[in-house]
Short mmCIF file of C-alpha atoms and ligand atoms in Angstrom, two decimals:
data_model
loop_
_atom_site.label_atom_id
_atom_site.label_comp_id
_atom_site.label_asym_id
_atom_site.label_seq_id
_atom_site.Cartn_x
_atom_site.Cartn_y
_atom_site.Cartn_z
CA MET Q 1 -4.13 -2.74 41.74
CA ARG Q 2 -6.90 -2.85 44.29
CA ASN Q 3 -5.79 0.41 45.81
CA ALA Q 4 -5.55 2.02 42.43
CA LEU Q 5 -9.03 0.80 41.60
CA ARG Q 6 -10.37 2.03 44.91
CA LEU Q 7 -8.73 5.39 44.30
CA THR Q 8 -10.32 5.61 40.88
CA VAL Q 9 -13.73 4.80 42.32
CA LEU Q 10 -13.18 7.37 45.07
CA ALA Q 11 -12.05 9.96 42.54
CA LEU Q 12 -15.09 9.28 40.40
CA ALA Q 13 -17.39 9.52 43.40
CA LEU Q 14 -15.74 12.77 44.43
CA SER Q 15 -15.95 14.26 40.98
CA THR Q 16 -19.65 13.35 40.73
CA LEU Q 17 -20.19 14.74 44.18
CA SER Q 18 -18.26 17.90 43.52
CA SER Q 19 -20.02 18.61 40.22
CA GLY Q 20 -23.36 17.93 41.91
CA ARG Q 21 -22.43 20.16 44.81
CA MET Q 22 -21.11 22.85 42.49
CA THR Q 23 -24.42 23.01 40.66
CA ALA Q 24 -26.32 23.15 43.92
CA GLN Q 25 -23.99 25.81 45.31
CA GLN Q 26 -24.01 27.78 42.14
CA GLY Q 27 -27.80 27.55 42.09
CA VAL Q 28 -28.01 28.00 38.33
CA PRO Q 29 -31.72 28.65 37.81
CA PRO Q 30 -33.29 26.77 34.89
CA PRO Q 31 -34.85 29.07 32.29
CA ASP Q 32 -38.47 28.56 33.44
CA GLN Q 33 -37.52 29.63 36.96
CA PHE Q 34 -35.58 32.67 35.81
CA PHE Q 35 -38.07 33.92 33.21
CA GLY Q 36 -41.24 32.83 35.00
CA PHE Q 37 -42.54 30.69 32.13
CA LYS Q 38 -41.43 27.76 30.02
CA ILE Q 39 -39.39 28.99 27.05
CA GLY Q 40 -41.57 28.52 23.99
CA ALA Q 41 -44.86 28.64 25.93
CA ASP Q 42 -47.72 30.08 23.87
CA GLY Q 43 -48.05 33.82 24.42
CA ASP Q 44 -44.71 34.42 26.16
CA LEU Q 45 -41.43 35.79 24.87
CA ALA Q 46 -38.29 36.36 26.91
CA ARG Q 47 -37.13 39.94 26.45
CA TYR Q 48 -33.65 40.65 25.09
CA PRO Q 49 -32.24 42.54 28.14
CA LYS Q 50 -33.49 39.77 30.43
CA ILE Q 51 -31.87 37.14 28.18
CA LEU Q 52 -28.54 38.96 28.50
CA GLU Q 53 -29.03 39.13 32.26
CA TYR Q 54 -29.53 35.36 32.29
CA PHE Q 55 -26.42 34.72 30.22
CA GLN Q 56 -24.36 36.97 32.48
CA LEU Q 57 -25.64 35.04 35.48
CA LEU Q 58 -24.70 31.73 33.83
CA ALA Q 59 -21.25 33.12 33.02
CA LYS Q 60 -20.83 34.06 36.67
CA GLN Q 61 -22.10 30.80 38.09
CA THR Q 62 -20.40 28.29 35.81
CA ASP Q 63 -16.90 28.00 34.41
CA ARG Q 64 -18.09 27.10 30.91
CA ILE Q 65 -19.10 30.56 29.68
CA LYS Q 66 -17.28 33.80 29.14
CA TYR Q 67 -19.48 36.82 28.46
CA GLU Q 68 -17.91 39.64 26.50
CA GLU Q 69 -19.61 42.88 25.45
CA LEU Q 70 -18.42 43.75 21.95
CA GLY Q 71 -20.05 47.17 21.73
CA LYS Q 72 -23.30 49.06 21.43
CA THR Q 73 -25.77 48.80 18.58
CA THR Q 74 -27.17 51.59 16.40
CA MET Q 75 -29.77 52.41 19.08
CA GLY Q 76 -27.48 51.81 22.03
CA ASN Q 77 -28.33 48.25 23.02
CA SER Q 78 -25.75 45.75 24.16
CA TYR Q 79 -24.12 43.52 21.53
CA PRO Q 80 -22.34 40.70 23.38
CA LEU Q 81 -20.52 37.52 22.45
CA LEU Q 82 -20.57 34.34 24.51
CA ARG Q 83 -17.63 31.98 24.45
CA ILE Q 84 -18.80 28.54 25.55
CA SER Q 85 -16.49 25.58 26.05
CA SER Q 86 -14.75 23.46 28.68
CA PRO Q 87 -12.94 25.47 31.36
CA ALA Q 88 -9.63 24.19 29.96
CA ASN Q 89 -10.42 25.43 26.44
CA LEU Q 90 -11.60 28.79 27.73
CA LYS Q 91 -8.36 29.18 29.62
CA ASN Q 92 -6.45 28.29 26.48
CA PHE Q 93 -8.59 30.54 24.28
CA ASP Q 94 -5.81 32.83 23.01
CA ARG Q 95 -3.70 29.91 21.87
CA LEU Q 96 -6.70 28.35 20.12
CA VAL Q 97 -7.33 31.61 18.29
CA GLU Q 98 -3.66 31.75 17.29
CA ILE Q 99 -4.02 28.27 15.75
CA ASN Q 100 -7.15 29.32 13.86
CA ARG Q 101 -5.34 32.35 12.48
CA ARG Q 102 -2.36 30.33 11.35
CA LEU Q 103 -4.57 27.77 9.60
CA ALA Q 104 -6.68 30.52 8.02
CA ASP Q 105 -3.60 32.04 6.39
CA PRO Q 106 -1.34 29.02 5.93
CA ARG Q 107 1.23 30.61 3.64
CA GLY Q 108 4.57 29.05 4.54
CA LEU Q 109 2.98 26.33 6.64
CA SER Q 110 3.72 22.71 5.68
CA GLU Q 111 1.04 20.04 5.63
CA ALA Q 112 2.76 18.29 8.57
CA GLU Q 113 2.75 21.52 10.61
CA ALA Q 114 -0.90 22.03 9.77
CA GLU Q 115 -1.66 18.48 10.97
CA LYS Q 116 0.05 19.26 14.26
CA LEU Q 117 -1.91 22.47 14.73
CA ALA Q 118 -5.18 20.74 13.83
CA ALA Q 119 -4.46 18.09 16.47
CA GLU Q 120 -3.80 20.76 19.09
CA GLY Q 121 -6.59 23.14 18.08
CA LYS Q 122 -10.36 23.12 18.58
CA PRO Q 123 -12.87 24.12 15.91
CA PHE Q 124 -14.93 27.24 16.66
CA TYR Q 125 -18.66 26.92 15.93
CA PHE Q 126 -20.13 30.40 15.53
CA ILE Q 127 -23.90 30.70 15.92
CA TYR Q 128 -26.12 33.76 15.97
CA ALA Q 129 -29.85 34.30 16.18
CA THR Q 130 -32.46 36.83 15.06
CA ILE Q 131 -30.69 38.92 12.45
CA HIS Q 132 -34.35 39.23 11.37
CA SER Q 133 -36.10 40.51 14.44
CA THR Q 134 -39.58 39.17 13.78
CA GLU Q 135 -38.12 35.65 13.58
CA VAL Q 136 -38.31 35.45 17.35
CA SER Q 137 -38.18 31.71 18.03
CA ASN Q 138 -34.43 31.34 17.59
CA GLY Q 139 -33.82 34.12 20.09
CA GLN Q 140 -35.79 31.99 22.56
CA ALA Q 141 -34.18 28.67 21.51
CA ILE Q 142 -30.70 29.94 22.35
CA ILE Q 143 -31.76 30.30 26.02
CA ASN Q 144 -32.30 26.54 26.21
CA ILE Q 145 -29.16 25.92 24.18
CA VAL Q 146 -26.93 28.01 26.46
CA HIS Q 147 -28.50 26.63 29.63
CA ARG Q 148 -27.85 23.09 28.47
CA LEU Q 149 -24.27 23.83 27.46
CA ALA Q 150 -23.73 25.49 30.83
CA THR Q 151 -25.16 22.77 33.05
CA ASP Q 152 -25.54 19.42 31.29
CA SER Q 153 -22.87 16.77 31.85
CA SER Q 154 -24.12 14.20 29.35
CA PRO Q 155 -21.56 12.65 26.97
CA GLN Q 156 -22.98 14.69 24.05
CA ILE Q 157 -22.50 18.03 25.82
CA ARG Q 158 -19.10 17.03 27.19
CA GLU Q 159 -18.00 16.14 23.68
CA ILE Q 160 -19.06 19.57 22.41
CA LEU Q 161 -17.39 21.40 25.29
CA ASP Q 162 -14.17 19.39 25.28
CA ASN Q 163 -13.68 19.24 21.52
CA SER Q 164 -14.90 22.60 20.28
CA VAL Q 165 -15.55 26.21 21.22
CA VAL Q 166 -19.02 27.65 20.66
CA LEU Q 167 -19.17 31.38 19.90
CA MET Q 168 -22.64 32.85 20.21
CA VAL Q 169 -24.12 36.24 19.40
CA PRO Q 170 -27.55 36.16 21.09
CA SER Q 171 -29.06 38.53 18.55
CA GLN Q 172 -27.55 40.01 15.39
CA ASN Q 173 -30.10 42.85 15.61
CA PRO Q 174 -30.69 43.56 19.31
CA ASP Q 175 -32.55 46.82 18.58
CA GLY Q 176 -35.16 44.92 16.61
CA GLN Q 177 -35.50 42.29 19.33
CA VAL Q 178 -36.31 44.99 21.85
CA LEU Q 179 -38.74 46.81 19.52
CA VAL Q 180 -40.58 43.71 18.32
CA ILE Q 181 -40.94 42.02 21.70
CA ASP Q 182 -41.88 45.23 23.54
CA HIS Q 183 -44.55 45.80 20.94
CA TRP Q 184 -45.76 42.23 21.35
CA TYR Q 185 -46.36 42.79 25.04
CA LYS Q 186 -47.85 46.24 24.51
CA THR Q 187 -50.54 44.87 22.22
CA LYS Q 188 -50.95 41.43 23.81
CA GLY Q 189 -54.57 40.51 24.46
CA THR Q 190 -55.86 43.18 22.08
CA PRO Q 191 -57.27 42.66 18.59
CA PHE Q 192 -54.46 44.76 17.04
CA ASN Q 193 -51.75 43.25 14.90
CA ARG Q 194 -48.82 42.48 17.14
CA VAL Q 195 -46.05 42.69 14.55
CA PHE Q 196 -44.07 45.88 15.14
CA PRO Q 197 -45.40 48.28 12.52
CA ASP Q 198 -42.21 50.29 11.84
CA LEU Q 199 -38.59 49.61 10.87
CA TYR Q 200 -37.08 47.19 13.35
CA HIS Q 201 -33.60 48.18 12.37
CA LYS Q 202 -33.24 51.96 12.41
CA TYR Q 203 -31.72 52.15 8.92
CA VAL Q 204 -32.36 48.88 7.13
CA GLY Q 205 -35.61 47.53 8.52
CA HIS Q 206 -35.94 43.81 7.84
CA ASP Q 207 -33.15 42.86 5.44
CA ASP Q 208 -30.14 43.75 7.53
CA ASN Q 209 -28.67 40.45 6.31
CA ARG Q 210 -27.88 41.94 2.89
CA ASP Q 211 -24.99 43.98 4.30
CA TRP Q 212 -22.25 41.33 4.42
CA PHE Q 213 -20.40 42.85 1.45
CA MET Q 214 -20.73 46.62 2.00
CA PHE Q 215 -20.50 46.62 5.81
CA THR Q 216 -22.58 49.76 6.29
CA GLN Q 217 -24.19 48.90 9.65
CA LYS Q 218 -22.65 48.82 13.09
CA GLU Q 219 -23.97 45.36 13.89
CA THR Q 220 -22.46 43.91 10.70
CA ARG Q 221 -19.15 45.56 11.45
CA MET Q 222 -19.02 44.31 15.04
CA ASN Q 223 -19.79 40.77 13.89
CA ILE Q 224 -17.05 40.84 11.26
CA GLU Q 225 -14.39 42.82 13.07
CA TYR Q 226 -14.75 41.32 16.54
CA VAL Q 227 -15.81 37.76 15.75
CA GLN Q 228 -15.21 36.66 12.15
CA ASN Q 229 -11.90 38.36 11.47
CA LYS Q 230 -10.61 38.19 15.03
CA TYR Q 231 -11.38 34.65 16.21
CA LYS Q 232 -11.63 32.90 12.82
CA PRO Q 233 -14.47 30.45 13.41
CA ILE Q 234 -14.51 27.48 11.02
CA ILE Q 235 -18.29 27.46 10.58
CA THR Q 236 -21.14 29.97 10.96
CA HIS Q 237 -24.70 28.94 11.79
CA ASP Q 238 -27.22 31.63 10.87
CA MET Q 239 -30.66 30.95 12.47
CA HIS Q 240 -33.75 32.17 10.61
CA GLN Q 241 -37.47 31.63 10.11
CA GLN Q 242 -39.37 31.35 6.84
CA GLY Q 243 -42.96 31.47 5.62
CA GLY Q 244 -45.39 28.94 7.03
CA ALA Q 245 -46.81 27.45 3.80
CA GLY Q 246 -44.04 24.94 3.00
CA ALA Q 247 -41.56 22.93 5.02
CA ARG Q 248 -41.37 23.21 8.83
CA ILE Q 249 -37.62 23.71 8.48
CA PHE Q 250 -35.00 24.17 5.79
CA VAL Q 251 -31.45 22.90 6.31
CA PRO Q 252 -28.54 22.80 3.80
CA PRO Q 253 -27.53 21.81 1.17
CA PHE Q 254 -28.58 24.87 -0.79
CA THR Q 255 -29.94 25.06 -4.30
CA GLU Q 256 -28.47 26.56 -7.52
CA PRO Q 257 -26.75 28.87 -8.23
CA PHE Q 258 -23.47 28.89 -6.33
CA ASP Q 259 -20.89 31.63 -6.42
CA PRO Q 260 -17.87 30.01 -8.12
CA ASN Q 261 -15.58 31.96 -5.79
CA MET Q 262 -16.57 29.70 -2.94
CA HIS Q 263 -14.27 26.70 -2.36
CA PRO Q 264 -16.15 23.46 -3.18
CA LEU Q 265 -15.08 21.85 0.11
CA LEU Q 266 -17.37 24.32 1.86
CA ARG Q 267 -20.30 23.04 -0.15
CA MET Q 268 -19.49 19.52 1.05
CA GLN Q 269 -19.35 20.76 4.64
CA GLN Q 270 -22.70 22.49 4.23
CA GLY Q 271 -24.17 19.24 3.02
CA THR Q 272 -22.63 17.25 5.86
CA VAL Q 273 -23.83 19.54 8.63
CA GLY Q 274 -27.23 20.15 7.06
CA GLN Q 275 -27.84 16.46 6.69
CA ALA Q 276 -26.69 15.77 10.26
CA MET Q 277 -29.34 18.29 11.27
CA ALA Q 278 -32.01 16.66 9.11
CA HIS Q 279 -31.02 13.28 10.51
CA ALA Q 280 -31.28 14.48 14.12
CA LEU Q 281 -34.69 16.09 13.51
CA MET Q 282 -36.12 13.02 11.84
CA SER Q 283 -34.67 10.68 14.49
CA GLU Q 284 -36.60 12.69 17.06
CA GLY Q 285 -39.79 12.38 15.01
CA LYS Q 286 -39.72 16.03 13.92
CA LYS Q 287 -41.41 16.17 10.53
CA GLY Q 288 -41.47 18.54 7.59
CA VAL Q 289 -37.69 18.82 7.00
CA ALA Q 290 -36.55 20.08 3.57
CA TRP Q 291 -33.23 20.80 1.87
CA GLU Q 292 -32.07 22.05 -1.55
CA ASP Q 293 -35.07 24.32 -1.56
CA GLN Q 294 -35.17 28.00 -2.70
CA TYR Q 295 -32.08 29.25 -0.82
CA ASP Q 296 -29.03 29.69 -3.05
CA MET Q 297 -25.38 30.63 -2.57
CA TRP Q 298 -24.94 33.37 -5.14
CA SER Q 299 -24.76 36.74 -3.41
CA PRO Q 300 -21.96 37.82 -1.05
CA ALA Q 301 -24.51 40.21 0.48
CA ARG Q 302 -25.68 37.28 2.61
CA GLN Q 303 -22.58 35.14 2.98
CA TYR Q 304 -19.37 36.79 4.18
CA MET Q 305 -18.25 33.54 5.83
CA VAL Q 306 -17.98 31.43 2.68
CA TYR Q 307 -15.21 33.69 1.38
CA HIS Q 308 -13.44 33.37 4.70
CA GLY Q 309 -13.01 29.63 4.95
CA GLN Q 310 -16.31 28.67 6.50
CA PRO Q 311 -19.46 26.93 5.36
CA ARG Q 312 -22.57 28.99 5.95
CA ILE Q 313 -25.22 26.94 7.71
CA LEU Q 314 -28.64 28.45 7.22
CA THR Q 315 -31.59 27.05 9.13
CA GLU Q 316 -35.06 28.39 8.36
CA ILE Q 317 -37.94 27.35 10.63
CA ALA Q 318 -41.57 27.91 9.61
CA ASN Q 319 -43.20 30.97 11.19
CA SER Q 320 -45.98 31.03 13.71
CA ASN Q 321 -47.66 34.31 14.76
CA LEU Q 322 -44.72 35.44 16.89
CA ALA Q 323 -45.62 33.71 20.19
CA ASP Q 324 -49.09 32.58 19.12
CA PRO Q 325 -49.72 29.26 17.37
CA VAL Q 326 -50.90 29.04 13.78
CA LYS Q 327 -53.78 26.74 12.95
CA SER Q 328 -54.77 25.60 9.48
CA ALA Q 329 -58.10 27.09 8.39
CA ASN Q 330 -59.45 23.90 6.86
CA GLY Q 331 -58.28 21.38 9.43
CA ARG Q 332 -55.71 19.91 7.00
CA PRO Q 333 -52.07 19.50 8.04
CA LEU Q 334 -49.85 22.55 7.56
CA GLY Q 335 -47.35 22.87 4.71
CA TRP Q 336 -46.48 20.70 1.74
CA GLN Q 337 -48.01 17.25 1.81
CA GLU Q 338 -46.09 15.53 -0.96
CA SER Q 339 -43.06 13.50 -0.02
CA THR Q 340 -40.08 14.14 -2.32
CA ALA Q 341 -36.37 13.30 -2.43
CA HIS Q 342 -35.57 16.55 -0.60
CA PHE Q 343 -38.60 16.50 1.68
CA PRO Q 344 -39.11 12.94 2.86
CA VAL Q 345 -41.70 13.28 5.63
CA PRO Q 346 -44.45 15.92 5.40
CA TYR Q 347 -45.69 17.54 8.59
CA ASP Q 348 -48.95 15.93 9.72
CA GLN Q 349 -50.48 18.35 12.27
CA ASP Q 350 -52.82 21.30 11.74
CA THR Q 351 -51.15 23.55 14.34
CA TRP Q 352 -47.63 24.91 14.72
CA THR Q 353 -46.39 26.59 17.88
CA LEU Q 354 -43.55 28.69 19.24
CA GLY Q 355 -42.62 25.71 21.43
CA GLN Q 356 -42.14 23.53 18.36
CA GLN Q 357 -40.05 26.20 16.67
CA VAL Q 358 -37.87 26.39 19.77
CA ASP Q 359 -37.47 22.60 19.83
CA TYR Q 360 -36.52 22.44 16.16
CA GLY Q 361 -33.99 25.23 16.75
CA VAL Q 362 -32.43 23.42 19.70
CA THR Q 363 -32.18 20.15 17.78
CA VAL Q 364 -30.40 21.63 14.77
CA ALA Q 365 -27.98 23.63 16.89
CA PHE Q 366 -26.85 20.59 18.86
CA ALA Q 367 -26.70 18.44 15.73
CA GLY Q 368 -24.40 20.99 14.08
CA MET Q 369 -22.21 21.41 17.15
CA THR Q 370 -21.93 17.65 17.61
CA GLU Q 371 -20.87 17.10 14.01
CA VAL Q 372 -18.11 19.67 14.32
CA ALA Q 373 -16.95 18.53 17.77
CA LYS Q 374 -16.84 14.88 16.70
CA TYR Q 375 -14.63 15.52 13.66
CA GLY Q 376 -12.77 18.57 14.92
CA ARG Q 377 -9.38 17.71 13.52
CA ASN Q 378 -10.84 17.13 10.08
CA TRP Q 379 -12.71 20.44 10.25
CA LEU Q 380 -9.54 22.29 11.13
CA MET Q 381 -7.64 20.53 8.33
CA ASN Q 382 -10.32 21.53 5.85
CA PHE Q 383 -10.11 25.10 7.13
CA TYR Q 384 -6.38 24.90 6.38
CA ARG Q 385 -6.95 23.31 2.94
CA VAL Q 386 -9.36 26.04 1.91
CA GLY Q 387 -6.90 28.74 3.06
CA ARG Q 388 -4.03 26.96 1.28
CA ASP Q 389 -5.90 26.62 -2.02
CA MET Q 390 -7.16 30.19 -1.91
CA SER Q 391 -3.65 31.48 -1.18
CA THR Q 392 -2.34 29.88 -4.36
CA GLY Q 393 -5.48 30.59 -6.37
CA GLN Q 394 -5.69 26.85 -7.08
CA PHE Q 395 -8.98 25.30 -6.20
CA PRO Q 396 -11.25 23.02 -8.20
CA GLY Q 397 -13.69 24.99 -10.30
CA ASN Q 398 -11.66 28.20 -10.13
CA THR Q 399 -10.95 28.76 -13.79
CA ALA Q 400 -12.21 32.30 -14.17
CA ALA Q 401 -10.19 34.28 -11.63
CA PRO Q 402 -7.62 36.66 -13.17
CA TYR Q 403 -4.12 37.05 -11.75
CA ALA Q 404 -4.92 40.47 -10.32
CA TYR Q 405 -7.07 43.57 -10.45
CA VAL Q 406 -5.32 46.87 -11.06
CA ILE Q 407 -6.79 50.14 -9.84
CA PRO Q 408 -5.07 52.93 -11.78
CA ALA Q 409 -3.82 55.81 -9.62
CA GLU Q 410 -5.74 58.37 -11.69
CA GLN Q 411 -9.46 58.13 -10.88
CA ARG Q 412 -12.47 60.36 -11.48
CA ASP Q 413 -13.49 60.13 -7.82
CA ASN Q 414 -10.73 59.52 -5.29
CA PHE Q 415 -13.20 59.06 -2.48
CA GLY Q 416 -14.92 56.27 -4.44
CA THR Q 417 -11.55 54.53 -4.79
CA PHE Q 418 -10.87 54.97 -1.13
CA GLU Q 419 -14.29 53.66 -0.16
CA MET Q 420 -13.91 50.60 -2.39
CA LEU Q 421 -10.48 49.78 -0.96
CA ASP Q 422 -11.74 50.36 2.58
CA ILE Q 423 -14.54 47.83 2.04
CA LEU Q 424 -12.16 45.24 0.62
CA GLN Q 425 -9.69 45.80 3.43
CA PHE Q 426 -12.44 45.40 6.02
CA GLY Q 427 -13.17 42.07 4.32
CA ALA Q 428 -9.53 41.09 5.08
CA VAL Q 429 -8.31 41.47 1.49
CA GLU Q 430 -4.63 42.36 1.02
CA ILE Q 431 -3.98 45.46 -1.07
CA HIS Q 432 -0.67 46.36 -2.70
CA LYS Q 433 0.42 49.75 -3.97
CA ALA Q 434 2.91 50.14 -6.82
CA THR Q 435 6.03 52.10 -5.90
CA ALA Q 436 7.06 52.58 -9.54
CA THR Q 437 5.57 52.59 -13.01
CA PHE Q 438 4.75 49.13 -14.32
CA SER Q 439 3.05 47.54 -17.24
CA ALA Q 440 0.41 44.83 -17.24
CA ASN Q 441 -1.48 43.36 -20.16
CA GLY Q 442 0.24 45.88 -22.45
CA LYS Q 443 -0.88 48.92 -20.46
CA GLN Q 444 1.29 51.31 -18.44
CA TYR Q 445 0.29 52.14 -14.87
CA PRO Q 446 1.83 54.94 -12.81
CA ALA Q 447 3.28 54.54 -9.32
CA GLY Q 448 0.50 54.81 -6.76
CA SER Q 449 -1.75 52.39 -8.63
CA PHE Q 450 -3.21 49.62 -6.47
CA VAL Q 451 -2.87 45.90 -7.17
CA ILE Q 452 -5.14 43.23 -5.70
CA LYS Q 453 -4.04 39.68 -6.41
CA THR Q 454 -6.62 36.93 -6.34
CA ALA Q 455 -4.17 34.33 -4.95
CA GLN Q 456 -4.45 35.27 -1.28
CA PRO Q 457 -6.33 33.73 1.67
CA TYR Q 458 -9.46 35.78 1.02
CA GLY Q 459 -8.98 36.08 -2.73
CA GLY Q 460 -12.43 34.55 -3.25
CA PHE Q 461 -13.93 37.62 -1.63
CA ALA Q 462 -11.76 39.95 -3.71
CA ASN Q 463 -12.72 38.17 -6.89
CA THR Q 464 -16.45 38.06 -6.24
CA MET Q 465 -16.42 41.78 -5.40
CA LEU Q 466 -14.27 42.85 -8.37
CA SER Q 467 -15.41 40.54 -11.15
CA VAL Q 468 -18.44 41.13 -13.36
CA GLN Q 469 -21.16 38.61 -12.60
CA ASN Q 470 -22.79 36.50 -15.26
CA TYR Q 471 -25.86 35.12 -13.58
CA PRO Q 472 -26.55 31.62 -14.91
CA ASP Q 473 -29.46 31.13 -17.25
CA LEU Q 474 -31.71 28.99 -15.07
CA ARG Q 475 -35.12 28.06 -16.45
CA LEU Q 476 -38.23 26.90 -14.66
CA PHE Q 477 -38.30 23.97 -17.10
CA PRO Q 478 -36.43 23.26 -20.36
CA GLY Q 479 -37.42 25.93 -22.86
CA GLY Q 480 -39.54 27.67 -20.20
CA PRO Q 481 -39.30 31.13 -18.63
CA PRO Q 482 -36.31 32.15 -16.47
CA GLU Q 483 -36.37 31.14 -12.83
CA PRO Q 484 -36.68 34.33 -10.75
CA PRO Q 485 -33.45 34.78 -8.75
CA TYR Q 486 -33.74 34.69 -4.98
CA ASP Q 487 -31.91 37.98 -4.60
CA VAL Q 488 -29.74 40.56 -6.38
CA THR Q 489 -27.64 39.03 -9.13
CA GLY Q 490 -24.77 41.53 -9.41
CA HIS Q 491 -22.45 43.08 -6.86
CA THR Q 492 -19.39 44.39 -8.72
CA LEU Q 493 -17.96 46.82 -6.22
CA TRP Q 494 -16.18 49.17 -8.63
CA MET Q 495 -19.43 49.69 -10.51
CA LEU Q 496 -21.17 50.51 -7.23
CA THR Q 497 -18.47 52.97 -6.18
CA GLY Q 498 -17.68 54.50 -9.59
CA VAL Q 499 -14.07 53.34 -9.86
CA THR Q 500 -12.13 52.19 -12.91
CA VAL Q 501 -10.61 48.75 -12.37
CA ASP Q 502 -8.74 46.56 -14.86
CA SER Q 503 -8.77 42.80 -14.68
CA VAL Q 504 -5.39 41.33 -15.66
CA ALA Q 505 -5.44 37.66 -16.53
CA LYS Q 506 -1.70 36.90 -16.70
CA PRO Q 507 1.01 37.43 -14.05
CA PHE Q 508 3.07 40.63 -14.30
CA GLU Q 509 5.96 42.20 -12.40
CA ALA Q 510 5.57 45.37 -10.36
CA ALA Q 511 7.44 46.92 -7.46
CA GLU Q 512 4.81 47.14 -4.78
CA LEU Q 513 4.14 47.38 -1.07
CA LEU Q 514 1.45 45.82 1.06
CA VAL Q 515 -0.56 48.81 2.29
CA THR Q 516 -3.18 49.68 4.84
CA VAL Q 517 -5.88 52.06 3.73
CA ALA Q 518 -6.72 54.52 6.50
CA SER Q 519 -10.27 53.97 7.68
CA VAL Q 520 -12.95 56.45 6.68
CA ALA Q 521 -13.58 58.62 9.70
CA GLY Q 522 -17.08 58.41 11.08
CA ARG Q 523 -17.97 55.38 8.98
CA THR Q 524 -19.12 53.38 11.98
CA SER Q 525 -20.80 56.20 13.86
CA SER Q 526 -24.36 55.45 14.84
CA ASP Q 527 -25.97 58.46 13.23
ZN1 ZN B 1 -34.61 35.55 8.22
#
């Protein structure tokens, strides 16, 4: 007993010593040392290539990070992915991905088998920053986030590392990060406007986050093909900034309307994580937190993940002037000053800085990661439940989905048909092709017609893309004018591509094969 105790003490002492020595030997430089200023300091922004250099160094010097280059962007910048977890989980990464994939498409899997996999697996928390390049603070916050995950041995960080895997894309638009921050330095200290005056994505400018249903840009395609569809994260955290006149930060839940093709469990998860974030912010005395404000869940253009088993976690932090503080003109506190049910504590200062934005970003990221790591098994089971319900087409609220969509073989524009099917296939939708004539809903279809059933793991995506949207009639007040929608209200893919598609409500029989549509050559080329 005594010996055992002594051994334990010795082992503990050794492990403390060895981790202390490892850090010293590894000489992981803290961000301020590496970049030459404190991250979030007024007037300074870490540049994207230097950030990648730092992450590569951390990957080399610790055993908690794996750095993987996924490809080059439209303008030739690096687009990497960081895997961050305990060394044991990183070693076991392939098996963990296999579990995610099985739970994502649970056809033929029993509940008991799913439970076993959920107990063995680890939830993947996917986070990316700066899809909007002028929203620079999150691109800086991730430096502190990664450094802490790489070096901190507190119980909170250990829990995240041991019980989950963090996937991180440092910037969803690296080209814009380079352009915007280079321009910032070029004009620093001059009276000229420091916001980059041209498109900061070569083709789409600012709103590159409206491409999650057409997949036209390289960055979108890398994110979906090499992260979403390949590793099957169970949650995606999308870090943004918003205007400076309202709340200091928005967290979920979202406001009306919701796309009915999204499983309701995901809405619960959005609420849970968003409120854990709000709770963490307010516990730390960070004021001006709002939820259920302006951001809705209607358009697939912004939310690929919710049709692929994951809640979308949007965080929107109030802008400053890139790296310069904002100060209220009249000396009054910034933002809304009325406390409401969804905005309990107004912000009470008249300035707002990059450093504060960075701190808010760090807080919400760790709150989200902690929530997922703490209840990992439950998260994986919900991932399974969503996949199971989607595969059978049976989920609460899903009353409108037809049995299938039929794309008749004869079309006015074969390329349009091909393009539509290619988009759906890229979104992981299964496509069948009839091998013989069949009839559905009283109509005859020749062999070669395509059939897309809505009861499949990503049937929610198929249905939102192939159904005709009826945007809800939301009014500013009863009897008042319509509430302006946040974004586009319709996205029916066959209307966009000029294809004839029939919606068939009731099941029918057809001899068919699961097919792969050959990819359109040159679709992902950079020019
Ligand atoms: Zn944004």
